[in-house]
Coordinates of C-alpha atoms in Angstrom, one line a residue:
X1 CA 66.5 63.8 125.7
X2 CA 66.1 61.5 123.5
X3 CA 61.9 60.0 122.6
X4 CA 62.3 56.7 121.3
X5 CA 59.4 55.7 118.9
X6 CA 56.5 53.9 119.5
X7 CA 57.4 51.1 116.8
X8 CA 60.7 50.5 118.6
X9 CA 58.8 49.8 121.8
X10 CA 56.3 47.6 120.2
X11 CA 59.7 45.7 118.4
X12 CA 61.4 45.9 121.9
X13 CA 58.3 43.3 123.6
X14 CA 58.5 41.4 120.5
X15 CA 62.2 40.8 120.6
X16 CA 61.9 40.0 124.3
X17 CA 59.8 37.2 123.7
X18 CA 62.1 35.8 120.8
X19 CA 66.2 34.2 121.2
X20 CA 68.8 36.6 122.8
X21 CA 70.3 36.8 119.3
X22 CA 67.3 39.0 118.6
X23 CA 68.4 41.9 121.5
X24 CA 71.9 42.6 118.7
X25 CA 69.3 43.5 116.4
X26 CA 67.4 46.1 118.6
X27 CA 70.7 47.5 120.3
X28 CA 71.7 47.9 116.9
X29 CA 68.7 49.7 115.8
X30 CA 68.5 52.0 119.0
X31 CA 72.2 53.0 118.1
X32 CA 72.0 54.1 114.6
X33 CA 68.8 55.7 115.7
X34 CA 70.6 57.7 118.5
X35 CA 73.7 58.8 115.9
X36 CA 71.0 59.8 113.2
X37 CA 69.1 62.1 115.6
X38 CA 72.2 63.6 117.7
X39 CA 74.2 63.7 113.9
X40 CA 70.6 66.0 112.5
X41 CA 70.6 68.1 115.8
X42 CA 74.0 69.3 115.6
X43 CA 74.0 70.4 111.3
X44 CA 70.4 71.9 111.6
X45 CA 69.9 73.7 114.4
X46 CA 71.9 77.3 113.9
X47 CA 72.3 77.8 117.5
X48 CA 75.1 74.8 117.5
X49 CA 77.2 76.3 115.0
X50 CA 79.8 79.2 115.3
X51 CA 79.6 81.0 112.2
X52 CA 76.6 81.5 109.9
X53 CA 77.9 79.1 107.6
X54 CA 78.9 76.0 109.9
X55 CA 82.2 74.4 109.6
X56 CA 83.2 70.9 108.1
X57 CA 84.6 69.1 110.9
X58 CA 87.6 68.2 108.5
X59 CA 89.4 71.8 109.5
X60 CA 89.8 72.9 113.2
X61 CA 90.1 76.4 113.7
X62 CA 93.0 75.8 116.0
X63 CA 95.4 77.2 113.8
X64 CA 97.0 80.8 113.9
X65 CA 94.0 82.6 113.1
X66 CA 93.6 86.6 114.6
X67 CA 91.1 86.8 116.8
X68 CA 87.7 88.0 117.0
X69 CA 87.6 92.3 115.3
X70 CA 85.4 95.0 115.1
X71 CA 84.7 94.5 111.4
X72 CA 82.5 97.0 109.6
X73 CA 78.9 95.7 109.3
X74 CA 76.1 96.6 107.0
X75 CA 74.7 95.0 103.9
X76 CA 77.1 96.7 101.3
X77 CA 80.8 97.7 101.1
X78 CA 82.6 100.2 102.1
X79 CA 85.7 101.9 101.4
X80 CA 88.8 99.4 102.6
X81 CA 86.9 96.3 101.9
X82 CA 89.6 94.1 99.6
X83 CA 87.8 92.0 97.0
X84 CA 88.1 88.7 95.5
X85 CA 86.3 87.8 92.6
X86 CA 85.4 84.0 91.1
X87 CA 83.1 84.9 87.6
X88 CA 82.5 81.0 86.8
X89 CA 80.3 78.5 88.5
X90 CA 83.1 77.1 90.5
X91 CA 82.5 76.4 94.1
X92 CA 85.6 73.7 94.6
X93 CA 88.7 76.8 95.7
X94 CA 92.0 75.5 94.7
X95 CA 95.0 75.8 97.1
X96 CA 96.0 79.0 95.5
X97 CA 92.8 80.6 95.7
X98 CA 92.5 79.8 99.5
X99 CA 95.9 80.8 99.9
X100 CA 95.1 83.8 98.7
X101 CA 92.2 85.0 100.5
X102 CA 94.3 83.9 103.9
X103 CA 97.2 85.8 103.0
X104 CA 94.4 89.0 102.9
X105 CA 92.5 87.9 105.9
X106 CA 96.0 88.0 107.6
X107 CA 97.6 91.2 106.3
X108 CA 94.0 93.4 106.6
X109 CA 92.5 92.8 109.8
X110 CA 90.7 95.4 110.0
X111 CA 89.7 95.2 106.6
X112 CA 86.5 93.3 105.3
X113 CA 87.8 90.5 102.9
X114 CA 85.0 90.3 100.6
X115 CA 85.0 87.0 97.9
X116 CA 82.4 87.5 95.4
X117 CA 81.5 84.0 93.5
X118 CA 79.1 83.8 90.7
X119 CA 78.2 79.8 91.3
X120 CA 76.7 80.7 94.8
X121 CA 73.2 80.7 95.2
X122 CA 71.5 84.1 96.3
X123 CA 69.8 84.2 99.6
X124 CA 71.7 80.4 100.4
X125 CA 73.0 81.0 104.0
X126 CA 75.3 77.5 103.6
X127 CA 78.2 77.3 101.9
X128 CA 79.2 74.2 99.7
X129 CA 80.6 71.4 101.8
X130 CA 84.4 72.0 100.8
X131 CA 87.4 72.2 103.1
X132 CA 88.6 75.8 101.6
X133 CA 85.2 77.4 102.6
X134 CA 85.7 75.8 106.3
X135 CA 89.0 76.9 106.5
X136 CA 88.3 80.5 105.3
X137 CA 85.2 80.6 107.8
X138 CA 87.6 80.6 110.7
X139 CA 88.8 84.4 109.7
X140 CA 86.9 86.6 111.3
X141 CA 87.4 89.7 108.5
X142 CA 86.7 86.6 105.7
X143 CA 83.0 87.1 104.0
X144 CA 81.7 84.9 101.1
X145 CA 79.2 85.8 99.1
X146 CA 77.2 85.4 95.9
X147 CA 78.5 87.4 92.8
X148 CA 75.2 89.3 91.3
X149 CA 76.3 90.5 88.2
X150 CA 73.2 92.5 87.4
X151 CA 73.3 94.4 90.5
X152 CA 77.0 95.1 89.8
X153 CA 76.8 96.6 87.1
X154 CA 73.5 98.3 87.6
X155 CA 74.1 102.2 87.6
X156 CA 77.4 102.2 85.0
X157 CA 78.3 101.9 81.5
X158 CA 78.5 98.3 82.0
X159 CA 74.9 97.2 82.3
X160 CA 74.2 97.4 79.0
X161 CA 77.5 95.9 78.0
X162 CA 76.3 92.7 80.2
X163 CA 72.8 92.3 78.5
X164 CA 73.9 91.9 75.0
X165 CA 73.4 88.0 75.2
X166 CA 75.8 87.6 72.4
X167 CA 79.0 89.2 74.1
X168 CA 78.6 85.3 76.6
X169 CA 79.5 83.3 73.3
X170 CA 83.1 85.7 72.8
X171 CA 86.2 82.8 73.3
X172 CA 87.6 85.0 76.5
X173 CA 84.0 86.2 78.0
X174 CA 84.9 85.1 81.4
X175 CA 88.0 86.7 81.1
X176 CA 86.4 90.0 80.1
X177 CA 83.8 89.6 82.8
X178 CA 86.4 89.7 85.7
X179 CA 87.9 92.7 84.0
X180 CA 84.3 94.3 83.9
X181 CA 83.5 93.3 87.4
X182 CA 87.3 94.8 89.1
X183 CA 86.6 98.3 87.3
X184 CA 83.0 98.1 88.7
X185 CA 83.7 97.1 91.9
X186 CA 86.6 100.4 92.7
X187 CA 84.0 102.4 91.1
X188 CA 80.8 101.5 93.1
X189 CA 82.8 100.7 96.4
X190 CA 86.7 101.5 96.3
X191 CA 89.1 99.3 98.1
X192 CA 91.6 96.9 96.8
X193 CA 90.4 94.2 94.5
X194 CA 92.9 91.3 93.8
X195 CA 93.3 88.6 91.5
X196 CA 92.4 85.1 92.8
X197 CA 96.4 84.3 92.5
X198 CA 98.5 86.4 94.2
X199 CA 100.0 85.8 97.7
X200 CA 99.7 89.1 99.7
X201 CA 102.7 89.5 102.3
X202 CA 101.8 93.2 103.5
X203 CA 99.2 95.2 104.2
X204 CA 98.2 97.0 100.9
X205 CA 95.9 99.6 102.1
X206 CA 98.4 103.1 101.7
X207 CA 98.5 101.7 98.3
X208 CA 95.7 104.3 97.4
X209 CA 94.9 105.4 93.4
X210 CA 97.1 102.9 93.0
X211 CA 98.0 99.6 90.1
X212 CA 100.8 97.9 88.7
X213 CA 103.2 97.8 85.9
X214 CA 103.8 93.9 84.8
X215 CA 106.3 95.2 82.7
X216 CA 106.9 95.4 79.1
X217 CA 105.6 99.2 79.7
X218 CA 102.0 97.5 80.3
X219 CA 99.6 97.9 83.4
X220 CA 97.9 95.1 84.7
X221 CA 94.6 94.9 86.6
X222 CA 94.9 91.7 88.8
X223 CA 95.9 94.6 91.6
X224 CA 93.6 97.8 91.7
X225 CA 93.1 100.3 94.7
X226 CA 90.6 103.0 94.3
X227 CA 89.0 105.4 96.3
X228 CA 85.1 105.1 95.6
X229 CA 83.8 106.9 92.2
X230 CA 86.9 107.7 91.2
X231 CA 87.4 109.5 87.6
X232 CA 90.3 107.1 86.3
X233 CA 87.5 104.1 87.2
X234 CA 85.0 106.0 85.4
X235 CA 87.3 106.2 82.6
X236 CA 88.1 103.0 82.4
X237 CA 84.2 102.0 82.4
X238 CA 83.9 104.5 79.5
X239 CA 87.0 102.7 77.4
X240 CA 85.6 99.7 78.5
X241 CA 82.5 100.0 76.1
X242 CA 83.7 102.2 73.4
X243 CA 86.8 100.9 72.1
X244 CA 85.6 96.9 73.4
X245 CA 86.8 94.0 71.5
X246 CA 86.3 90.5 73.1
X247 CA 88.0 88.9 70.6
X248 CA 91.5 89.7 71.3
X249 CA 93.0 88.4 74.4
X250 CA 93.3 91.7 77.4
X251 CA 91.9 94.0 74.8
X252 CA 90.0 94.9 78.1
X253 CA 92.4 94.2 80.9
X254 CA 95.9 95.5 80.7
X255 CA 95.6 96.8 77.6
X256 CA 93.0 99.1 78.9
X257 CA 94.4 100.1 81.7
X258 CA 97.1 101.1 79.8
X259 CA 95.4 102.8 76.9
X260 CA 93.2 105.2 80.0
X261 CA 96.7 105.7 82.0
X262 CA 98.4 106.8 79.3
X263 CA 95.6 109.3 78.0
X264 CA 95.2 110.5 81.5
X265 CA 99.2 111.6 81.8
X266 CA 99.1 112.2 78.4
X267 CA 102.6 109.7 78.5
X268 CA 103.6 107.8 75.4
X269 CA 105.0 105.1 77.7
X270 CA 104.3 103.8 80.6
X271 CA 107.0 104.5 83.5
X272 CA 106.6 104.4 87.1
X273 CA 105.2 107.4 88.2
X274 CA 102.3 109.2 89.7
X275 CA 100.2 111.1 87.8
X276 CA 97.1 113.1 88.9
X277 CA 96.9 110.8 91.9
X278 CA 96.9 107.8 90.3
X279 CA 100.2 105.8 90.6
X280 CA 101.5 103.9 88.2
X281 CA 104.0 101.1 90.9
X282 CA 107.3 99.6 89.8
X283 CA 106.8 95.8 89.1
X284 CA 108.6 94.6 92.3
X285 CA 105.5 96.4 94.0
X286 CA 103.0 93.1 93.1
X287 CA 104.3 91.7 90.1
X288 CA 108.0 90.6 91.1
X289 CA 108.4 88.0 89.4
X290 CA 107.7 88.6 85.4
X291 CA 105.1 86.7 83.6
X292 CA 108.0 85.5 81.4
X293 CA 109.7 84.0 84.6
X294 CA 106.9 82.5 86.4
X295 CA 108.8 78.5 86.4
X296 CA 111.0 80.5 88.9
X297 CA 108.5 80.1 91.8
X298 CA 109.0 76.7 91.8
X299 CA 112.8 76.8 92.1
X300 CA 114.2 76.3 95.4
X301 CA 115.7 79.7 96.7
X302 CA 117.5 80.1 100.5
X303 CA 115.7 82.5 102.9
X304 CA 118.3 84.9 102.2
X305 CA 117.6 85.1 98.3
X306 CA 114.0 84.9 99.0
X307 CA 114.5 88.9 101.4
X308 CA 116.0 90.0 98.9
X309 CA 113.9 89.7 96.3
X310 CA 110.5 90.6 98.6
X311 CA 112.0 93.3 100.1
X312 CA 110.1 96.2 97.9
X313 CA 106.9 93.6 97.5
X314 CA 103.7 94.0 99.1
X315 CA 102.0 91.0 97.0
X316 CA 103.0 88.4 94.9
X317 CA 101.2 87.6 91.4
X318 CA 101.5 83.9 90.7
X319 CA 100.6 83.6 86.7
X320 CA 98.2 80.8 87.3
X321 CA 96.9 80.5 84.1
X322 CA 100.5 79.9 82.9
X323 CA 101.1 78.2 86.4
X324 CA 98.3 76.0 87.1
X325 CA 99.6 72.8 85.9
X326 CA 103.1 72.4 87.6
X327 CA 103.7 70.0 90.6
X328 CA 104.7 71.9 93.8
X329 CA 107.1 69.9 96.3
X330 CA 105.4 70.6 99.6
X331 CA 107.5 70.9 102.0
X332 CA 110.3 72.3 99.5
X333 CA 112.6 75.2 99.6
X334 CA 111.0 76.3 96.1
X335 CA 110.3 79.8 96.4
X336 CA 106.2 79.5 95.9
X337 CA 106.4 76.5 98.8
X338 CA 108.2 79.0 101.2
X339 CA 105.6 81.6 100.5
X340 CA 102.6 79.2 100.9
X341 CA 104.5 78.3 104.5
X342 CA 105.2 82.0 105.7
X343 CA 102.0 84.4 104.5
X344 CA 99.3 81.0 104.1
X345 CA 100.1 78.5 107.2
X346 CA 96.8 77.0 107.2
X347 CA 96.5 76.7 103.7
X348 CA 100.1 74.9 103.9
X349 CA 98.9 72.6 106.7
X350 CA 96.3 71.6 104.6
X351 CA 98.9 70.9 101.5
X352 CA 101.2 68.9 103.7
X353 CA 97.8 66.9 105.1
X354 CA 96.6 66.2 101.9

């Protein structure tokens, strides 16, 4: 129950004694005093809230969200987890980005859905008020944490790599550092670590060993899955430092991962293939649509056409940094609108709101 102050009652004899105008004022007072408390009460105390971060009351978690799992506990990852990774200070998710952790949550749940971002605070147990943390807090499987980069890379080749203070004033050095953190992460942990801009449609996880040719005979990283401590990881970490250049653009992305492959097959090419378990998947796997052709996923396409082309996909990479600036039609037929409606519903009912 609310205690009202002992200034109000003094103000309450006082106003009593004045014009009836006067009893607006003190109603008025006792309201907003009554909204503040009961407002206070309900954000601070952690027993009212749901989830350990609270939810904005702008997203309901009434959509089509799995229920309540078993999810794997503890205070590190294991094998299975699938990882997102945000290496800037951003803390404002775009569609895409939520979009994609939903379309992980969904697919994998059983799976920890682990998003790593460097602009969170460590040892902050609130989230930034923003309506893609609120909606993501609703998935059971969905955990948001801070990125420590020392700790990640603490224990490989990397660490010293990340030290070097003058490798953070190289033109592409937050490029470089998701490319350090991916390899890092399937070495320490395993799992599946996607790119912040792919749409997942199936469950990735007998994807094991496993990344993807974007074509042009090159592998690209926005797609790994590793068993923990794996060789080709190690290898990769190794390449990583010795042959680094962060002046040229994927130096340490694809173009490592296809320098390693091809000395672990001892291949001149790349191909399709596996080789020493590690497979090398055809592009349709997670990379159906070429980098070359990303304005198609904003053509409109029937349901039909849109089978057909999925039908050998497990994921689907969206080129945003060629992407980011083009005006989606929601609702649309457009083939990125359709997916954003079938594998990201609540993400899409936020589009449509907004």
């Amino acid at each position: 129950m609310l205690r009202i102050p002992s200034c109000l009652l003094k103000l309450t004899r006082v106003v009593l004694s004045h014009k009836p105008w006067a009893l607006f004022i003190l109603l008025f007072i006792f309201v907003s005093f009554a909204y503040v408390k009961l407002y206070w009460d309900i954000w601070e105390d952690p027993k009212s809230r749901g989830h350990p971060y609270g939810l904005s009351a702008e997203i309901s978690c009434a959509h089509d969200v799995p229920s309540s799992l078993d999810i794997a506990g503890g205070p590190s990852p294991s094998p299975g987890n699938v990882f997102f990774v945000e290496t800037s200070e951003q803390t404002t998710p775009s569609y895409l980005f939520s979009c994609s952790v939903e379309s992980a949550a969904r697919t994998h749940p059983g799976s920890r859905v682990v998003v790593l971002m460097k602009g969170l605070a460590k040892g902050n147990t609130s989230l930034p008020k923003h309506w893609a943390f609120s909606l993501l807090s609703c998935f059971p499987n969905v955990e948001i944490q801070p990125l420590d980069l020392t700790e990640l890379f603490s224990g490989t080749p990397l660490k010293r790599w990340y030290l070097q203070p003058q490798r953070h004033q190289e033109p592409y050095f937050l490029h470089v550092l998701s490319d350090a953190c991916r390899i890092a992460l399937m070495w320490k942990f395993g799992g599946i670590y996607l790119d912040t801009d792919f749409i997942v449609l199936k469950n990735l996880q007998n994807l094991t060993n496993a990344l993807g040719i974007q074509g042009d005979e090159v592998l690209n990283g926005a797609f790994l899955s590793f068993k923990p401590k794996h060789e080709f990881m190690e290898l990769c970490m190794q390449d990583f430092v010795q042959n680094y250049n962060g002046w040229v653009w994927g130096h340490q992305g694809p173009e490592l991962l296809t320098r390693v492959f091809k000395k672990w097959c001892s291949l001149g090419t790349i191909k399709s293939m596996s080789c020493k378990g590690v497979s090398a998947l055809a592009p349709e796997a997670v990379y159906p649509i070429p980098w070359q052709d990303w304005k198609k996923l904003y053509e409109a396409v029937s349901a039909l056409e849109l089978h057909k082309l999925l039908k050998n996909t497990y994921a689907v990479h969206i080129w945003n940094k060629l992407s980011h600036g083009t005006k989606l039609e929601i609702p649309s037929q457009a083939l990125l609108a359709q997916l954003y409606s079938q594998f990201c519903p609540a993400t899409y009912a936020k589009m449509k709101q907004d």
